[in-house]
Amino acid sequence: MFEILHFRKSERILSNKNMLKDVQATMQYIDDVLTGALYTRELLRMALDEMDWSIDSDAMRIIENRRYMYKGVKRKIAIDGNICAYEYILEGLVRLQIGYDKQRVEAGILLVNSKRSDKSPLGTTSQIIKEEIESLYPTIHLPVAVCLFNTGDPILYDEEGNTYVASVSKNDHPATEKAAQG
């Protein structure tokens, strides 16, 4: 399940570039691919490649002569993010803002995790995003769409092919956990 929030007329820029449907389809595909996945980095990269988001190093480079790169770029719209951590929002916004200030991108799309603790007194993730983006102005002023993903708990398979929902940390590998039990 995902939700797209538009800020600073990002929706108009995507519409002018005839990319609204493309972005929606890309986010849906990413959601489909990552739902229930334990390891998401390579799956995200493959999904963006399949949806024709550039892997051209020059178009994706954030700073000249550095290795910092966006996850994808298409028609001067950059995608960056981290599906595993909501806290990536600040780093992702700064990275997109640099490209915008250097006129490498016209708008950005930021991918972040929407899952937070049920005990959080701060409201919904959408409400927090809106407040944070507004509070970062004028420092962060680029047109940006934030896509919130909740890919659910990882689904794992045992030796017999049965599925079960895992509650392991991303650093644990299921094979390691099984070996420790056996």
PDB file of C-alpha atoms in Angstrom:
ATOM      1  CA  MET A   1       0.000   0.000   0.000  1.00  0.00           C
ATOM      2  CA  PHE A   2       1.364   3.423  -0.919  1.00  0.00           C
ATOM      3  CA  GLU A   3       0.327   7.070  -0.844  1.00  0.00           C
ATOM      4  CA  ILE A   4       1.705   9.979  -2.894  1.00  0.00           C
ATOM      5  CA  LEU A   5       1.768  13.478  -1.371  1.00  0.00           C
ATOM      6  CA  HIS A   6       2.587  16.446  -3.620  1.00  0.00           C
ATOM      7  CA  PHE A   7       4.328  19.604  -2.417  1.00  0.00           C
ATOM      8  CA  ARG A   8       5.217  22.904  -4.092  1.00  0.00           C
ATOM      9  CA  LYS A   9       3.372  22.186  -7.339  1.00  0.00           C
ATOM     10  CA  SER A  10       5.156  18.903  -8.070  1.00  0.00           C
ATOM     11  CA  GLU A  11       1.905  17.515  -9.439  1.00  0.00           C
ATOM     12  CA  ARG A  12       1.742  20.325 -12.031  1.00  0.00           C
ATOM     13  CA  ILE A  13       5.347  19.702 -13.133  1.00  0.00           C
ATOM     14  CA  LEU A  14       4.692  15.970 -13.521  1.00  0.00           C
ATOM     15  CA  SER A  15       1.502  16.751 -15.450  1.00  0.00           C
ATOM     16  CA  ASN A  16       3.317  19.186 -17.775  1.00  0.00           C
ATOM     17  CA  LYS A  17       5.867  16.445 -18.512  1.00  0.00           C
ATOM     18  CA  ASN A  18       3.060  13.900 -19.086  1.00  0.00           C
ATOM     19  CA  MET A  19       4.460  11.812 -16.246  1.00  0.00           C
ATOM     20  CA  LEU A  20       1.585  11.593 -13.736  1.00  0.00           C
ATOM     21  CA  LYS A  21       0.439   8.188 -15.001  1.00  0.00           C
ATOM     22  CA  ASP A  22       4.040   7.023 -15.373  1.00  0.00           C
ATOM     23  CA  VAL A  23       4.880   7.950 -11.783  1.00  0.00           C
ATOM     24  CA  GLN A  24       1.668   6.327 -10.507  1.00  0.00           C
ATOM     25  CA  ALA A  25       2.440   3.139 -12.466  1.00  0.00           C
ATOM     26  CA  THR A  26       6.049   3.130 -11.225  1.00  0.00           C
ATOM     27  CA  MET A  27       4.988   3.524  -7.592  1.00  0.00           C
ATOM     28  CA  GLN A  28       2.385   0.765  -8.000  1.00  0.00           C
ATOM     29  CA  TYR A  29       4.996  -1.540  -9.511  1.00  0.00           C
ATOM     30  CA  ILE A  30       7.473  -0.789  -6.714  1.00  0.00           C
ATOM     31  CA  ASP A  31       4.745  -1.499  -4.164  1.00  0.00           C
ATOM     32  CA  ASP A  32       3.871  -4.796  -5.869  1.00  0.00           C
ATOM     33  CA  VAL A  33       7.524  -5.873  -6.059  1.00  0.00           C
ATOM     34  CA  LEU A  34       8.472  -4.908  -2.504  1.00  0.00           C
ATOM     35  CA  THR A  35       5.387  -6.058  -0.600  1.00  0.00           C
ATOM     36  CA  GLY A  36       6.475  -8.825   1.730  1.00  0.00           C
ATOM     37  CA  ALA A  37      10.147  -8.609   0.689  1.00  0.00           C
ATOM     38  CA  LEU A  38      12.852  -8.883   3.318  1.00  0.00           C
ATOM     39  CA  TYR A  39      15.711  -7.449   1.231  1.00  0.00           C
ATOM     40  CA  THR A  40      14.517  -4.495  -0.834  1.00  0.00           C
ATOM     41  CA  ARG A  41      17.571  -2.662  -2.246  1.00  0.00           C
ATOM     42  CA  GLU A  42      18.126  -4.803  -5.347  1.00  0.00           C
ATOM     43  CA  LEU A  43      14.398  -5.288  -5.913  1.00  0.00           C
ATOM     44  CA  LEU A  44      13.903  -1.507  -5.918  1.00  0.00           C
ATOM     45  CA  ARG A  45      16.783  -1.060  -8.370  1.00  0.00           C
ATOM     46  CA  MET A  46      15.334  -3.730 -10.694  1.00  0.00           C
ATOM     47  CA  ALA A  47      11.835  -2.228 -10.509  1.00  0.00           C
ATOM     48  CA  LEU A  48      13.125   1.234 -11.441  1.00  0.00           C
ATOM     49  CA  ASP A  49      15.185  -0.230 -14.290  1.00  0.00           C
ATOM     50  CA  GLU A  50      12.138  -2.082 -15.630  1.00  0.00           C
ATOM     51  CA  MET A  51      10.108   1.143 -15.520  1.00  0.00           C
ATOM     52  CA  ASP A  52      12.845   2.940 -17.531  1.00  0.00           C
ATOM     53  CA  TRP A  53      14.189   5.189 -14.793  1.00  0.00           C
ATOM     54  CA  SER A  54      17.720   5.927 -15.980  1.00  0.00           C
ATOM     55  CA  ILE A  55      20.783   4.271 -14.605  1.00  0.00           C
ATOM     56  CA  ASP A  56      22.950   6.680 -16.634  1.00  0.00           C
ATOM     57  CA  SER A  57      25.573   7.795 -14.137  1.00  0.00           C
ATOM     58  CA  ASP A  58      25.845  11.344 -15.503  1.00  0.00           C
ATOM     59  CA  ALA A  59      22.095  12.034 -15.266  1.00  0.00           C
ATOM     60  CA  MET A  60      21.881  10.478 -11.800  1.00  0.00           C
ATOM     61  CA  ARG A  61      24.980  12.056 -10.287  1.00  0.00           C
ATOM     62  CA  ILE A  62      24.113  14.487  -7.489  1.00  0.00           C
ATOM     63  CA  ILE A  63      27.530  16.151  -7.178  1.00  0.00           C
ATOM     64  CA  GLU A  64      30.207  16.210  -9.890  1.00  0.00           C
ATOM     65  CA  ASN A  65      33.103  13.801  -9.404  1.00  0.00           C
ATOM     66  CA  ARG A  66      31.378  12.082  -6.470  1.00  0.00           C
ATOM     67  CA  ARG A  67      29.641   8.721  -6.219  1.00  0.00           C
ATOM     68  CA  TYR A  68      26.406  10.144  -4.753  1.00  0.00           C
ATOM     69  CA  MET A  69      23.597   9.157  -7.090  1.00  0.00           C
ATOM     70  CA  TYR A  70      19.810   9.177  -7.229  1.00  0.00           C
ATOM     71  CA  LYS A  71      17.872   5.929  -7.459  1.00  0.00           C
ATOM     72  CA  GLY A  72      16.562   6.995 -10.865  1.00  0.00           C
ATOM     73  CA  VAL A  73      16.062   9.953 -13.206  1.00  0.00           C
ATOM     74  CA  LYS A  74      13.602  10.413 -16.050  1.00  0.00           C
ATOM     75  CA  ARG A  75      13.035  13.644 -17.964  1.00  0.00           C
ATOM     76  CA  LYS A  76      14.741  15.709 -15.225  1.00  0.00           C
ATOM     77  CA  ILE A  77      12.619  14.167 -12.450  1.00  0.00           C
ATOM     78  CA  ALA A  78      14.764  12.417  -9.841  1.00  0.00           C
ATOM     79  CA  ILE A  79      13.755   9.576  -7.525  1.00  0.00           C
ATOM     80  CA  ASP A  80      15.566   9.046  -4.262  1.00  0.00           C
ATOM     81  CA  GLY A  81      14.685   7.393  -1.007  1.00  0.00           C
ATOM     82  CA  ASN A  82      14.926   4.526   1.390  1.00  0.00           C
ATOM     83  CA  ILE A  83      11.964   2.184   1.726  1.00  0.00           C
ATOM     84  CA  CYS A  84      13.283   0.780   4.999  1.00  0.00           C
ATOM     85  CA  ALA A  85      13.471   3.970   7.076  1.00  0.00           C
ATOM     86  CA  TYR A  86      11.167   6.957   7.454  1.00  0.00           C
ATOM     87  CA  GLU A  87      14.121   8.848   8.946  1.00  0.00           C
ATOM     88  CA  TYR A  88      15.704   9.028   5.476  1.00  0.00           C
ATOM     89  CA  ILE A  89      13.321  11.876   4.646  1.00  0.00           C
ATOM     90  CA  LEU A  90      15.773  14.618   5.636  1.00  0.00           C
ATOM     91  CA  GLU A  91      18.742  13.142   3.787  1.00  0.00           C
ATOM     92  CA  GLY A  92      16.596  12.416   0.735  1.00  0.00           C
ATOM     93  CA  LEU A  93      15.191  15.942   0.627  1.00  0.00           C
ATOM     94  CA  VAL A  94      18.688  17.448   0.882  1.00  0.00           C
ATOM     95  CA  ARG A  95      19.958  15.211  -1.926  1.00  0.00           C
ATOM     96  CA  LEU A  96      17.024  16.194  -4.166  1.00  0.00           C
ATOM     97  CA  GLN A  97      17.414  19.875  -3.249  1.00  0.00           C
ATOM     98  CA  ILE A  98      21.061  19.829  -4.361  1.00  0.00           C
ATOM     99  CA  GLY A  99      20.050  18.548  -7.797  1.00  0.00           C
ATOM    100  CA  TYR A 100      17.305  21.160  -8.002  1.00  0.00           C
ATOM    101  CA  ASP A 101      19.647  24.013  -7.019  1.00  0.00           C
ATOM    102  CA  LYS A 102      22.207  22.845  -9.585  1.00  0.00           C
ATOM    103  CA  GLN A 103      19.399  22.718 -12.197  1.00  0.00           C
ATOM    104  CA  ARG A 104      19.961  19.014 -12.818  1.00  0.00           C
ATOM    105  CA  VAL A 105      16.369  18.177 -11.853  1.00  0.00           C
ATOM    106  CA  GLU A 106      13.099  20.080 -12.064  1.00  0.00           C
ATOM    107  CA  ALA A 107      11.356  18.121  -9.303  1.00  0.00           C
ATOM    108  CA  GLY A 108      11.944  15.159  -7.064  1.00  0.00           C
ATOM    109  CA  ILE A 109      10.160  12.064  -5.861  1.00  0.00           C
ATOM    110  CA  LEU A 110      11.119  10.828  -2.420  1.00  0.00           C
ATOM    111  CA  LEU A 111      10.368   7.233  -1.384  1.00  0.00           C
ATOM    112  CA  VAL A 112      10.072   6.570   2.362  1.00  0.00           C
ATOM    113  CA  ASN A 113       8.582   4.011   4.699  1.00  0.00           C
ATOM    114  CA  SER A 114       5.222   4.978   6.183  1.00  0.00           C
ATOM    115  CA  LYS A 115       5.244   2.367   8.940  1.00  0.00           C
ATOM    116  CA  ARG A 116       5.701   3.829  12.403  1.00  0.00           C
ATOM    117  CA  SER A 117       4.955   2.778  15.923  1.00  0.00           C
ATOM    118  CA  ASP A 118       1.293   2.640  16.890  1.00  0.00           C
ATOM    119  CA  LYS A 119       2.321   4.407  20.094  1.00  0.00           C
ATOM    120  CA  SER A 120       3.526   7.547  18.290  1.00  0.00           C
ATOM    121  CA  PRO A 121       1.697  10.643  19.574  1.00  0.00           C
ATOM    122  CA  LEU A 122       2.617  12.647  16.466  1.00  0.00           C
ATOM    123  CA  GLY A 123      -0.319  11.665  14.251  1.00  0.00           C
ATOM    124  CA  THR A 124      -0.272   9.867  10.930  1.00  0.00           C
ATOM    125  CA  THR A 125       2.814   9.649   8.767  1.00  0.00           C
ATOM    126  CA  SER A 126       1.076  11.864   6.185  1.00  0.00           C
ATOM    127  CA  GLN A 127       0.492  14.556   8.797  1.00  0.00           C
ATOM    128  CA  ILE A 128       4.102  14.393   9.969  1.00  0.00           C
ATOM    129  CA  ILE A 129       5.416  14.633   6.382  1.00  0.00           C
ATOM    130  CA  LYS A 130       3.272  17.698   5.691  1.00  0.00           C
ATOM    131  CA  GLU A 131       4.477  19.418   8.851  1.00  0.00           C
ATOM    132  CA  GLU A 132       8.131  18.554   8.243  1.00  0.00           C
ATOM    133  CA  ILE A 133       8.152  19.691   4.611  1.00  0.00           C
ATOM    134  CA  GLU A 134       6.502  22.982   5.547  1.00  0.00           C
ATOM    135  CA  SER A 135       8.885  23.534   8.473  1.00  0.00           C
ATOM    136  CA  LEU A 136      11.922  22.981   6.205  1.00  0.00           C
ATOM    137  CA  TYR A 137      10.952  25.870   3.911  1.00  0.00           C
ATOM    138  CA  PRO A 138      12.828  27.948   2.675  1.00  0.00           C
ATOM    139  CA  THR A 139      15.873  25.679   3.075  1.00  0.00           C
ATOM    140  CA  ILE A 140      14.143  22.848   1.186  1.00  0.00           C
ATOM    141  CA  HIS A 141      12.048  24.514  -1.512  1.00  0.00           C
ATOM    142  CA  LEU A 142      12.046  22.149  -4.484  1.00  0.00           C
ATOM    143  CA  PRO A 143       8.837  20.741  -5.936  1.00  0.00           C
ATOM    144  CA  VAL A 144       8.672  17.241  -4.472  1.00  0.00           C
ATOM    145  CA  ALA A 145       6.287  14.314  -4.312  1.00  0.00           C
ATOM    146  CA  VAL A 146       6.705  12.060  -1.301  1.00  0.00           C
ATOM    147  CA  CYS A 147       5.619   8.473  -1.779  1.00  0.00           C
ATOM    148  CA  LEU A 148       4.921   6.625   1.462  1.00  0.00           C
ATOM    149  CA  PHE A 149       5.216   2.835   1.312  1.00  0.00           C
ATOM    150  CA  ASN A 150       4.052   0.220   3.767  1.00  0.00           C
ATOM    151  CA  THR A 151       5.281  -3.029   2.298  1.00  0.00           C
ATOM    152  CA  GLY A 152       4.188  -5.064   5.313  1.00  0.00           C
ATOM    153  CA  ASP A 153       6.112  -7.649   7.250  1.00  0.00           C
ATOM    154  CA  PRO A 154       8.506  -9.852   5.276  1.00  0.00           C
ATOM    155  CA  ILE A 155       7.132 -13.159   4.073  1.00  0.00           C
ATOM    156  CA  LEU A 156       9.582 -16.025   4.403  1.00  0.00           C
ATOM    157  CA  TYR A 157       9.501 -19.615   3.184  1.00  0.00           C
ATOM    158  CA  ASP A 158      10.647 -22.730   5.011  1.00  0.00           C
ATOM    159  CA  GLU A 159      12.219 -25.808   3.390  1.00  0.00           C
ATOM    160  CA  GLU A 160       8.817 -27.295   2.559  1.00  0.00           C
ATOM    161  CA  GLY A 161       7.673 -24.116   0.770  1.00  0.00           C
ATOM    162  CA  ASN A 162       5.321 -23.026   3.557  1.00  0.00           C
ATOM    163  CA  THR A 163       5.097 -19.298   4.124  1.00  0.00           C
ATOM    164  CA  TYR A 164       5.263 -17.421   7.381  1.00  0.00           C
ATOM    165  CA  VAL A 165       5.510 -13.779   8.372  1.00  0.00           C
ATOM    166  CA  ALA A 166       8.911 -12.918   9.765  1.00  0.00           C
ATOM    167  CA  SER A 167       9.561 -10.574  12.611  1.00  0.00           C
ATOM    168  CA  VAL A 168      13.319 -10.534  12.153  1.00  0.00           C
ATOM    169  CA  SER A 169      15.409  -7.410  11.825  1.00  0.00           C
ATOM    170  CA  LYS A 170      16.734  -6.501   8.382  1.00  0.00           C
ATOM    171  CA  ASN A 171      20.238  -7.410   9.566  1.00  0.00           C
ATOM    172  CA  ASP A 172      19.261 -10.994  10.354  1.00  0.00           C
ATOM    173  CA  HIS A 173      19.181 -13.529   7.587  1.00  0.00           C
ATOM    174  CA  PRO A 174      16.570 -16.316   7.840  1.00  0.00           C
ATOM    175  CA  ALA A 175      19.173 -19.007   7.146  1.00  0.00           C
ATOM    176  CA  THR A 176      21.319 -17.713  10.001  1.00  0.00           C
ATOM    177  CA  GLU A 177      18.300 -17.727  12.318  1.00  0.00           C
ATOM    178  CA  LYS A 178      17.382 -21.322  11.347  1.00  0.00           C
ATOM    179  CA  ALA A 179      20.974 -22.440  11.855  1.00  0.00           C
ATOM    180  CA  ALA A 180      21.021 -20.887  15.313  1.00  0.00           C
ATOM    181  CA  GLN A 181      17.820 -22.757  16.238  1.00  0.00           C
ATOM    182  CA  GLY A 182      18.974 -26.140  14.898  1.00  0.00           C
TER     183      GLY A 182
END
